[in-house]
Structures are given as C-alpha cells and as structure tokens.
Amino acid sequence: MRIWVDADACPNAIKEVLFRAAERVQVRTILVANQFVRTPPSRVVESLQVAAGFDVADHTIVERMASGDLVITGDVPLAAEVVAKGGAALNPRGKMYTRENVRDYLQRRDMMDELRSVGAVSGGPSALGRKEVQHFANALDRYLAKHHAQPPR
C-alpha cells in the first residue's frame, strides 16, 4: 500500500499529519504537485513534481496508483477515479470517499458549481481548523490500522 497526496492544494497541517503517520507505520507516501513540495528527510516520504497544467497531478496519481492505495485529495472527481480504480480516497477534512457515497459527493459538487456560476452562492468551504485536522488524523489512523500491516519492531 502507498499513500498518494494531491499536494497542490493540500494544507500544510495535513501534510504534517501525513509525514508523522508515514514514518510511524513506514508506508511509502508520495506528494504529487506541479510545483516543488518540501518534504522531511525520510526513506518513505517523497515528492514528485509533474508538469504544470490542468489536472496533470490528478492524472499522474490515477495512472500510477494501484488498487489498495490511499489517495489524499479534496478533489471529488479525482476521488471518484481513485475509487473506480480500487483505491481509497480521504479528503483533508477526514471524509472517506467510497463506492457507496462518491456519486453523491460528485452531484453535490456539480450543484454547488452551478449555483456559484449563476451567483446564487459565493465562496467555498470554511478554513481548515484544528478540529478538522484532528478529524483527518483520526480517520487516517483508523484507515492505516485497518489496511496497513505494522512493520516489525
């Protein structure tokens, strides 16, 4: 199992949680972005810089991930592709996208895009706070406990 991170829009607080978790359970974690992303010195954490362009990082993640991998993203269309390919997707607020719920998230996203385009709604989600970061950390820990074998000590 690997963790792929849609790193262009991933909040730094979430990256820090991921870095600690990757080291703790020794799971390979790849941050994919179209710009340089600083990572700590690590044998299991790395960054992959891709060309600039619309959805280049997303396409790279989907192309390289395997069934059973976890993808961290707030991008619902990317999450839908990941789930369709047999992976799991977790957003930075701790919501897990599944085969059962990803269509609902896509429909809500599309509806909100439409409402924003006609001016009925403005803005996006609220800023990420400590509560949301903790919710993400808890969801990640539960996922790793269930899906990733702990390394021998």
mmCIF file of C-alpha atoms in Angstrom:
data_model
loop_
_atom_site.group_PDB
_atom_site.id
_atom_site.type_symbol
_atom_site.label_atom_id
_atom_site.label_comp_id
_atom_site.label_asym_id
_atom_site.label_seq_id
_atom_site.Cartn_x
_atom_site.Cartn_y
_atom_site.Cartn_z
ATOM 1 C CA MET A 1 0.000 0.000 0.000
ATOM 2 C CA ARG A 2 1.107 3.530 -0.787
ATOM 3 C CA ILE A 3 -0.334 6.918 0.094
ATOM 4 C CA TRP A 4 -0.613 9.405 -2.753
ATOM 5 C CA VAL A 5 -1.188 13.068 -1.916
ATOM 6 C CA ASP A 6 -2.764 15.580 -4.277
ATOM 7 C CA ALA A 7 -0.308 18.090 -2.866
ATOM 8 C CA ASP A 8 -1.046 21.263 -4.868
ATOM 9 C CA ALA A 9 -3.976 22.158 -2.621
ATOM 10 C CA CYS A 10 -3.203 20.024 0.422
ATOM 11 C CA PRO A 11 -2.984 22.182 3.574
ATOM 12 C CA ASN A 12 0.378 22.165 5.368
ATOM 13 C CA ALA A 13 -1.225 20.960 8.607
ATOM 14 C CA ILE A 14 -2.488 17.870 6.771
ATOM 15 C CA LYS A 15 0.936 17.265 5.221
ATOM 16 C CA GLU A 16 2.470 17.313 8.712
ATOM 17 C CA VAL A 17 -0.033 14.692 9.904
ATOM 18 C CA LEU A 18 0.821 12.582 6.852
ATOM 19 C CA PHE A 19 4.575 12.887 7.416
ATOM 20 C CA ARG A 20 4.234 11.668 11.022
ATOM 21 C CA ALA A 21 1.915 8.803 10.055
ATOM 22 C CA ALA A 22 4.164 7.702 7.174
ATOM 23 C CA GLU A 23 7.161 7.489 9.494
ATOM 24 C CA ARG A 24 5.213 5.798 12.284
ATOM 25 C CA VAL A 25 3.887 2.962 10.096
ATOM 26 C CA GLN A 26 6.606 3.091 7.425
ATOM 27 C CA VAL A 27 4.218 3.482 4.498
ATOM 28 C CA ARG A 28 5.526 4.973 1.268
ATOM 29 C CA THR A 29 3.944 8.403 0.812
ATOM 30 C CA ILE A 30 4.249 10.372 -2.427
ATOM 31 C CA LEU A 31 3.243 14.030 -2.674
ATOM 32 C CA VAL A 32 2.365 14.886 -6.276
ATOM 33 C CA ALA A 33 2.271 18.528 -7.375
ATOM 34 C CA ASN A 34 3.111 20.757 -10.311
ATOM 35 C CA GLN A 35 5.432 22.774 -8.076
ATOM 36 C CA PHE A 36 8.234 21.900 -5.679
ATOM 37 C CA VAL A 37 6.922 20.476 -2.382
ATOM 38 C CA ARG A 38 9.266 20.345 0.575
ATOM 39 C CA THR A 39 9.320 17.030 2.430
ATOM 40 C CA PRO A 40 11.252 15.987 5.506
ATOM 41 C CA PRO A 41 14.328 13.779 5.128
ATOM 42 C CA SER A 42 12.794 10.304 5.000
ATOM 43 C CA ARG A 43 13.094 6.865 3.459
ATOM 44 C CA VAL A 44 9.312 6.670 2.995
ATOM 45 C CA VAL A 45 8.209 10.222 2.097
ATOM 46 C CA GLU A 46 8.976 11.735 -1.300
ATOM 47 C CA SER A 47 7.668 14.367 -3.654
ATOM 48 C CA LEU A 48 7.006 14.045 -7.352
ATOM 49 C CA GLN A 49 6.907 17.243 -9.386
ATOM 50 C CA VAL A 50 4.853 16.999 -12.560
ATOM 51 C CA ALA A 51 4.426 19.434 -15.444
ATOM 52 C CA ALA A 52 2.146 22.402 -14.959
ATOM 53 C CA GLY A 53 -1.288 22.053 -16.452
ATOM 54 C CA PHE A 54 -4.896 21.356 -15.657
ATOM 55 C CA ASP A 55 -5.267 18.045 -13.771
ATOM 56 C CA VAL A 56 -1.734 16.825 -14.628
ATOM 57 C CA ALA A 57 -1.111 15.855 -10.985
ATOM 58 C CA ASP A 58 -4.509 14.136 -10.798
ATOM 59 C CA HIS A 59 -3.864 12.124 -13.961
ATOM 60 C CA THR A 60 -0.410 11.134 -12.690
ATOM 61 C CA ILE A 61 -1.863 9.869 -9.417
ATOM 62 C CA VAL A 62 -4.562 7.816 -11.146
ATOM 63 C CA GLU A 63 -2.056 6.415 -13.645
ATOM 64 C CA ARG A 64 0.489 5.360 -11.004
ATOM 65 C CA MET A 65 -1.716 4.284 -8.098
ATOM 66 C CA ALA A 66 -2.700 0.678 -7.579
ATOM 67 C CA SER A 67 -5.747 -0.962 -6.119
ATOM 68 C CA GLY A 68 -5.478 -0.727 -2.340
ATOM 69 C CA ASP A 69 -3.571 2.575 -2.342
ATOM 70 C CA LEU A 70 -4.886 5.569 -0.405
ATOM 71 C CA VAL A 71 -5.176 8.993 -2.063
ATOM 72 C CA ILE A 72 -5.476 12.189 -0.043
ATOM 73 C CA THR A 73 -7.482 14.756 -2.004
ATOM 74 C CA GLY A 74 -10.222 17.302 -1.735
ATOM 75 C CA ASP A 75 -10.863 16.938 -5.475
ATOM 76 C CA VAL A 76 -14.089 14.941 -5.799
ATOM 77 C CA PRO A 77 -13.637 13.957 -9.486
ATOM 78 C CA LEU A 78 -10.153 12.626 -8.632
ATOM 79 C CA ALA A 79 -11.606 10.743 -5.658
ATOM 80 C CA ALA A 80 -14.212 9.172 -7.960
ATOM 81 C CA GLU A 81 -11.490 7.960 -10.357
ATOM 82 C CA VAL A 82 -9.449 6.570 -7.448
ATOM 83 C CA VAL A 83 -12.438 4.681 -6.041
ATOM 84 C CA ALA A 84 -13.322 3.330 -9.500
ATOM 85 C CA LYS A 85 -9.761 2.001 -9.811
ATOM 86 C CA GLY A 86 -9.994 0.160 -6.472
ATOM 87 C CA GLY A 87 -8.234 2.690 -4.289
ATOM 88 C CA ALA A 88 -9.447 4.636 -1.298
ATOM 89 C CA ALA A 89 -9.729 8.412 -1.098
ATOM 90 C CA LEU A 90 -9.724 10.561 2.022
ATOM 91 C CA ASN A 91 -10.265 14.308 1.971
ATOM 92 C CA PRO A 92 -8.344 16.740 4.199
ATOM 93 C CA ARG A 93 -11.391 17.100 6.455
ATOM 94 C CA GLY A 94 -11.441 13.380 7.220
ATOM 95 C CA LYS A 95 -14.263 12.291 4.906
ATOM 96 C CA MET A 96 -13.679 8.931 3.237
ATOM 97 C CA TYR A 97 -14.935 8.601 -0.317
ATOM 98 C CA THR A 98 -16.376 5.161 -1.057
ATOM 99 C CA ARG A 99 -18.152 3.396 -3.905
ATOM 100 C CA GLU A 100 -21.365 3.996 -1.952
ATOM 101 C CA ASN A 101 -21.004 7.768 -1.465
ATOM 102 C CA VAL A 102 -18.738 9.208 -4.172
ATOM 103 C CA ARG A 103 -21.596 9.758 -6.648
ATOM 104 C CA ASP A 104 -23.464 11.818 -4.035
ATOM 105 C CA TYR A 105 -20.356 13.954 -3.458
ATOM 106 C CA LEU A 106 -19.979 14.466 -7.220
ATOM 107 C CA GLN A 107 -23.612 15.519 -7.576
ATOM 108 C CA ARG A 108 -23.313 17.976 -4.661
ATOM 109 C CA ARG A 109 -20.090 19.392 -6.117
ATOM 110 C CA ASP A 110 -21.698 19.863 -9.532
ATOM 111 C CA MET A 111 -24.766 21.500 -7.982
ATOM 112 C CA MET A 112 -22.610 23.921 -5.969
ATOM 113 C CA ASP A 113 -20.556 24.757 -9.092
ATOM 114 C CA GLU A 114 -23.781 25.532 -10.925
ATOM 115 C CA LEU A 115 -25.100 27.692 -8.082
ATOM 116 C CA ARG A 116 -21.791 29.582 -7.926
ATOM 117 C CA SER A 117 -21.816 30.147 -11.697
ATOM 118 C CA VAL A 118 -25.187 31.903 -11.518
ATOM 119 C CA GLY A 119 -24.214 33.881 -8.409
ATOM 120 C CA ALA A 120 -26.646 32.137 -6.065
ATOM 121 C CA VAL A 121 -23.785 31.009 -3.821
ATOM 122 C CA SER A 122 -20.356 32.506 -3.285
ATOM 123 C CA GLY A 123 -17.233 31.218 -1.619
ATOM 124 C CA GLY A 124 -16.171 27.734 -0.781
ATOM 125 C CA PRO A 125 -15.599 25.639 2.309
ATOM 126 C CA SER A 126 -14.578 27.242 5.581
ATOM 127 C CA ALA A 127 -10.912 27.407 6.557
ATOM 128 C CA LEU A 128 -9.382 24.253 7.943
ATOM 129 C CA GLY A 129 -9.164 24.442 11.729
ATOM 130 C CA ARG A 130 -7.666 22.292 14.452
ATOM 131 C CA LYS A 131 -10.895 20.309 14.785
ATOM 132 C CA GLU A 132 -10.820 19.356 11.090
ATOM 133 C CA VAL A 133 -7.118 18.472 11.229
ATOM 134 C CA GLN A 134 -7.794 16.212 14.229
ATOM 135 C CA HIS A 135 -10.737 14.627 12.402
ATOM 136 C CA PHE A 136 -8.439 13.925 9.434
ATOM 137 C CA ALA A 137 -5.719 12.469 11.692
ATOM 138 C CA ASN A 138 -8.242 10.169 13.376
ATOM 139 C CA ALA A 139 -9.669 8.986 10.034
ATOM 140 C CA LEU A 140 -6.157 8.355 8.690
ATOM 141 C CA ASP A 141 -5.167 6.407 11.808
ATOM 142 C CA ARG A 142 -8.310 4.247 11.578
ATOM 143 C CA TYR A 143 -7.639 3.559 7.899
ATOM 144 C CA LEU A 144 -3.981 2.675 8.449
ATOM 145 C CA ALA A 145 -4.806 0.430 11.414
ATOM 146 C CA LYS A 146 -7.269 -1.482 9.270
ATOM 147 C CA HIS A 147 -5.409 -1.612 5.935
ATOM 148 C CA HIS A 148 -1.692 -1.438 6.597
ATOM 149 C CA ALA A 149 0.389 -4.064 8.374
ATOM 150 C CA GLN A 150 2.629 -2.549 11.020
ATOM 151 C CA PRO A 151 6.363 -3.039 10.383
ATOM 152 C CA PRO A 152 8.177 -5.409 12.744
ATOM 153 C CA ARG A 153 9.986 -3.733 15.623
#
